[in-house]
Amino acid sequence: MTTVMSKIELTPLPYGYKDLEPYISEQTLVYHHDKHMAAYVNKTLELIANTSYADASLEQIMLSADGALFNNAAQVWNHRFYFEQLSPSPKTKPDGALLEAINASFGSVKKMRELMTADALSLFGSGWVWLVSDAHGKLKIVSKPNAGNPLTEGLYPLLAIDVWEHAYYIDYRNARVAGVNALWKVVDWKVIEQRYADILEYIKQHA
Ligand code: MN
Protein backbone atom coordinates (compact mmCIF):
# COMPACT_ATOMS: atom_id res chain seq x y z
CA MET A 1 0.00 0.00 0.00
CA THR A 2 1.18 3.46 -0.78
CA THR A 3 0.85 4.61 2.82
CA VAL A 4 3.41 2.04 3.92
CA MET A 5 6.90 3.48 4.25
CA SER A 6 9.45 0.70 4.11
CA LYS A 7 13.07 1.11 5.01
CA ILE A 8 15.70 0.22 2.46
CA GLU A 9 17.36 -2.71 4.18
CA LEU A 10 17.92 -6.43 3.84
CA THR A 11 15.08 -7.77 5.95
CA PRO A 12 15.80 -11.28 7.26
CA LEU A 13 13.87 -14.28 5.99
CA PRO A 14 10.93 -15.10 8.30
CA TYR A 15 12.08 -18.77 8.33
CA GLY A 16 15.33 -20.72 8.18
CA TYR A 17 17.23 -21.33 4.96
CA LYS A 18 16.44 -25.05 5.00
CA ASP A 19 12.83 -24.67 6.07
CA LEU A 20 11.23 -24.60 2.61
CA GLU A 21 12.86 -27.83 1.47
CA PRO A 22 12.19 -29.89 -0.56
CA TYR A 23 10.34 -27.23 -2.57
CA ILE A 24 12.95 -24.46 -2.36
CA SER A 25 16.45 -25.51 -1.36
CA GLU A 26 18.77 -23.95 1.17
CA GLN A 27 21.18 -23.09 -1.64
CA THR A 28 18.49 -21.27 -3.60
CA LEU A 29 17.47 -19.21 -0.55
CA VAL A 30 21.06 -18.36 0.29
CA TYR A 31 21.66 -17.08 -3.23
CA HIS A 32 18.24 -15.51 -3.67
CA HIS A 33 18.19 -13.62 -0.36
CA ASP A 34 21.83 -13.15 0.62
CA LYS A 35 23.20 -12.48 -2.88
CA HIS A 36 20.46 -11.25 -5.23
CA MET A 37 18.23 -9.35 -2.80
CA ALA A 38 21.26 -8.04 -0.91
CA ALA A 39 22.71 -6.69 -4.17
CA TYR A 40 19.47 -4.79 -4.90
CA VAL A 41 19.54 -3.29 -1.39
CA ASN A 42 23.17 -2.25 -1.69
CA LYS A 43 22.73 -0.81 -5.17
CA THR A 44 19.65 1.18 -4.11
CA LEU A 45 21.53 2.66 -1.13
CA GLU A 46 24.47 3.50 -3.38
CA LEU A 47 22.21 5.23 -5.93
CA ILE A 48 20.35 7.39 -3.39
CA ALA A 49 23.37 8.48 -1.33
CA ASN A 50 23.65 12.28 -1.38
CA THR A 51 20.58 12.69 -3.60
CA SER A 52 17.07 14.02 -2.90
CA TYR A 53 16.06 10.38 -2.30
CA ALA A 54 18.52 9.90 0.57
CA ASP A 55 15.74 9.82 3.22
CA ALA A 56 12.93 8.49 1.03
CA SER A 57 11.04 5.27 1.68
CA LEU A 58 11.17 2.37 -0.73
CA GLU A 59 7.61 3.16 -1.85
CA GLN A 60 8.36 6.86 -2.46
CA ILE A 61 11.31 5.89 -4.63
CA MET A 62 9.32 3.28 -6.56
CA LEU A 63 6.50 5.69 -7.31
CA SER A 64 8.71 8.45 -8.66
CA ALA A 65 12.09 7.11 -9.83
CA ASP A 66 12.87 5.39 -13.10
CA GLY A 67 15.82 3.61 -14.66
CA ALA A 68 18.36 1.86 -12.45
CA LEU A 69 17.00 3.38 -9.24
CA PHE A 70 13.46 2.19 -9.90
CA ASN A 71 14.72 -1.25 -10.92
CA ASN A 72 16.80 -1.79 -7.80
CA ALA A 73 14.31 -0.28 -5.33
CA ALA A 74 11.41 -2.23 -6.80
CA GLN A 75 13.43 -5.43 -6.62
CA VAL A 76 14.01 -4.82 -2.90
CA TRP A 77 10.27 -4.35 -2.38
CA ASN A 78 9.34 -7.29 -4.61
CA HIS A 79 11.70 -9.71 -2.88
CA ARG A 80 10.62 -8.71 0.63
CA PHE A 81 7.00 -9.22 -0.43
CA TYR A 82 7.83 -12.54 -2.10
CA PHE A 83 9.77 -14.03 0.83
CA GLU A 84 7.19 -12.91 3.41
CA GLN A 85 4.36 -14.77 1.64
CA LEU A 86 6.09 -18.16 2.01
CA SER A 87 6.08 -20.48 5.01
CA PRO A 88 7.30 -23.97 5.96
CA SER A 89 3.85 -24.59 7.48
CA PRO A 90 1.55 -22.69 5.15
CA LYS A 91 -2.22 -22.35 5.29
CA THR A 92 -2.90 -24.29 2.11
CA LYS A 93 -5.99 -22.50 0.85
CA PRO A 94 -7.76 -19.18 1.24
CA ASP A 95 -11.02 -18.59 3.14
CA GLY A 96 -13.39 -15.74 3.86
CA ALA A 97 -13.36 -12.48 1.91
CA LEU A 98 -10.31 -13.49 -0.12
CA LEU A 99 -11.88 -16.77 -1.19
CA GLU A 100 -15.06 -14.95 -2.21
CA ALA A 101 -13.07 -12.42 -4.24
CA ILE A 102 -11.06 -15.18 -5.96
CA ASN A 103 -14.24 -17.06 -6.83
CA ALA A 104 -15.88 -13.89 -8.14
CA SER A 105 -12.96 -13.04 -10.44
CA PHE A 106 -11.69 -16.46 -11.51
CA GLY A 107 -14.37 -19.05 -10.65
CA SER A 108 -12.19 -21.03 -8.25
CA VAL A 109 -8.82 -21.07 -6.48
CA LYS A 110 -7.72 -23.85 -8.82
CA LYS A 111 -8.55 -21.74 -11.87
CA MET A 112 -6.73 -18.71 -10.43
CA ARG A 113 -3.61 -20.83 -9.83
CA GLU A 114 -3.80 -22.20 -13.36
CA LEU A 115 -4.05 -18.69 -14.82
CA MET A 116 -1.14 -17.37 -12.74
CA THR A 117 0.98 -20.41 -13.58
CA ALA A 118 0.20 -20.02 -17.30
CA ASP A 119 1.18 -16.33 -17.14
CA ALA A 120 4.41 -17.25 -15.35
CA LEU A 121 5.24 -19.73 -18.11
CA SER A 122 4.44 -17.34 -20.95
CA LEU A 123 6.25 -14.30 -19.53
CA PHE A 124 9.27 -13.88 -21.80
CA GLY A 125 12.53 -13.36 -19.95
CA SER A 126 12.62 -12.07 -16.38
CA GLY A 127 9.74 -10.59 -14.45
CA TRP A 128 6.93 -11.07 -11.97
CA VAL A 129 3.37 -12.36 -12.08
CA TRP A 130 1.11 -10.67 -9.54
CA LEU A 131 -2.26 -11.36 -7.99
CA VAL A 132 -3.58 -7.87 -7.25
CA SER A 133 -6.61 -6.03 -5.95
CA ASP A 134 -7.87 -2.97 -7.77
CA ALA A 135 -9.12 0.12 -5.90
CA HIS A 136 -12.52 -1.57 -5.41
CA GLY A 137 -11.23 -4.84 -3.99
CA LYS A 138 -11.68 -6.75 -7.24
CA LEU A 139 -8.90 -9.21 -8.04
CA LYS A 140 -6.92 -9.66 -11.22
CA ILE A 141 -3.63 -11.09 -12.46
CA VAL A 142 -0.97 -8.90 -14.01
CA SER A 143 2.42 -9.78 -15.52
CA LYS A 144 5.31 -7.34 -15.33
CA PRO A 145 8.71 -7.58 -17.01
CA ASN A 146 11.95 -7.11 -15.05
CA ALA A 147 11.33 -5.30 -11.72
CA GLY A 148 7.77 -4.23 -12.58
CA ASN A 149 5.41 -3.68 -9.66
CA PRO A 150 1.63 -3.04 -9.79
CA LEU A 151 1.78 -0.26 -7.16
CA THR A 152 2.91 2.05 -9.97
CA GLU A 153 -0.52 1.54 -11.60
CA GLY A 154 -2.55 2.09 -8.44
CA LEU A 155 -3.05 -1.65 -7.93
CA TYR A 156 -2.45 -3.44 -4.61
CA PRO A 157 -0.27 -6.57 -4.67
CA LEU A 158 -1.50 -9.70 -2.89
CA LEU A 159 0.82 -12.45 -4.14
CA ALA A 160 3.93 -12.51 -6.31
CA ILE A 161 5.57 -15.17 -8.45
CA ASP A 162 9.23 -14.42 -9.13
CA VAL A 163 9.86 -15.51 -12.71
CA TRP A 164 13.55 -14.59 -12.75
CA GLU A 165 15.69 -17.66 -13.42
CA HIS A 166 17.61 -17.05 -10.17
CA ALA A 167 14.41 -18.00 -8.28
CA TYR A 168 14.41 -21.58 -9.57
CA TYR A 169 17.45 -22.43 -11.69
CA ILE A 170 19.52 -24.11 -8.96
CA ASP A 171 16.66 -26.46 -8.02
CA TYR A 172 14.83 -26.93 -11.30
CA ARG A 173 17.25 -25.76 -14.00
CA ASN A 174 15.27 -24.59 -17.02
CA ALA A 175 11.99 -26.18 -15.85
CA ARG A 176 10.18 -22.99 -14.86
CA VAL A 177 6.93 -24.92 -14.50
CA ALA A 178 8.48 -27.12 -11.79
CA GLY A 179 9.68 -24.02 -9.95
CA VAL A 180 6.25 -22.43 -10.07
CA ASN A 181 4.47 -25.62 -9.01
CA ALA A 182 6.88 -25.95 -6.07
CA LEU A 183 6.22 -22.35 -5.07
CA TRP A 184 2.49 -23.02 -4.73
CA LYS A 185 3.35 -25.64 -2.07
CA VAL A 186 4.82 -23.01 0.25
CA VAL A 187 2.53 -20.01 -0.33
CA ASP A 188 0.93 -19.20 3.02
CA TRP A 189 -2.67 -18.16 2.32
CA LYS A 190 -2.91 -16.75 5.84
CA VAL A 191 -0.48 -14.03 4.73
CA ILE A 192 -2.45 -13.36 1.54
CA GLU A 193 -5.71 -13.18 3.51
CA GLN A 194 -4.16 -10.61 5.86
CA ARG A 195 -2.86 -8.56 2.93
CA TYR A 196 -6.33 -8.53 1.39
CA ALA A 197 -7.93 -7.55 4.73
CA ASP A 198 -5.45 -4.66 5.02
CA ILE A 199 -6.22 -3.53 1.47
CA LEU A 200 -9.99 -3.62 2.07
CA GLU A 201 -9.50 -1.60 5.26
CA TYR A 202 -7.36 0.92 3.39
CA ILE A 203 -9.96 1.23 0.63
CA LYS A 204 -12.71 1.74 3.22
CA GLN A 205 -10.78 4.48 4.97
CA HIS A 206 -9.99 6.29 1.73
CA ALA A 207 -13.40 5.94 0.08
MN1 MN B 1 14.27 -12.97 -7.36
Short mmCIF file of C-alpha atoms in Angstrom, two decimals, residues 5 12 14 17 24 68 81 100 143 161 179:
data_model
loop_
_atom_site.label_atom_id
_atom_site.label_comp_id
_atom_site.label_asym_id
_atom_site.label_seq_id
_atom_site.Cartn_x
_atom_site.Cartn_y
_atom_site.Cartn_z
CA MET A 5 6.90 3.48 4.25
CA PRO A 12 15.80 -11.28 7.26
CA PRO A 14 10.93 -15.10 8.30
CA TYR A 17 17.23 -21.33 4.96
CA ILE A 24 12.95 -24.46 -2.36
CA ALA A 68 18.36 1.86 -12.45
CA PHE A 81 7.00 -9.22 -0.43
CA GLU A 100 -15.06 -14.95 -2.21
CA SER A 143 2.42 -9.78 -15.52
CA ILE A 161 5.57 -15.17 -8.45
CA GLY A 179 9.68 -24.02 -9.95
#
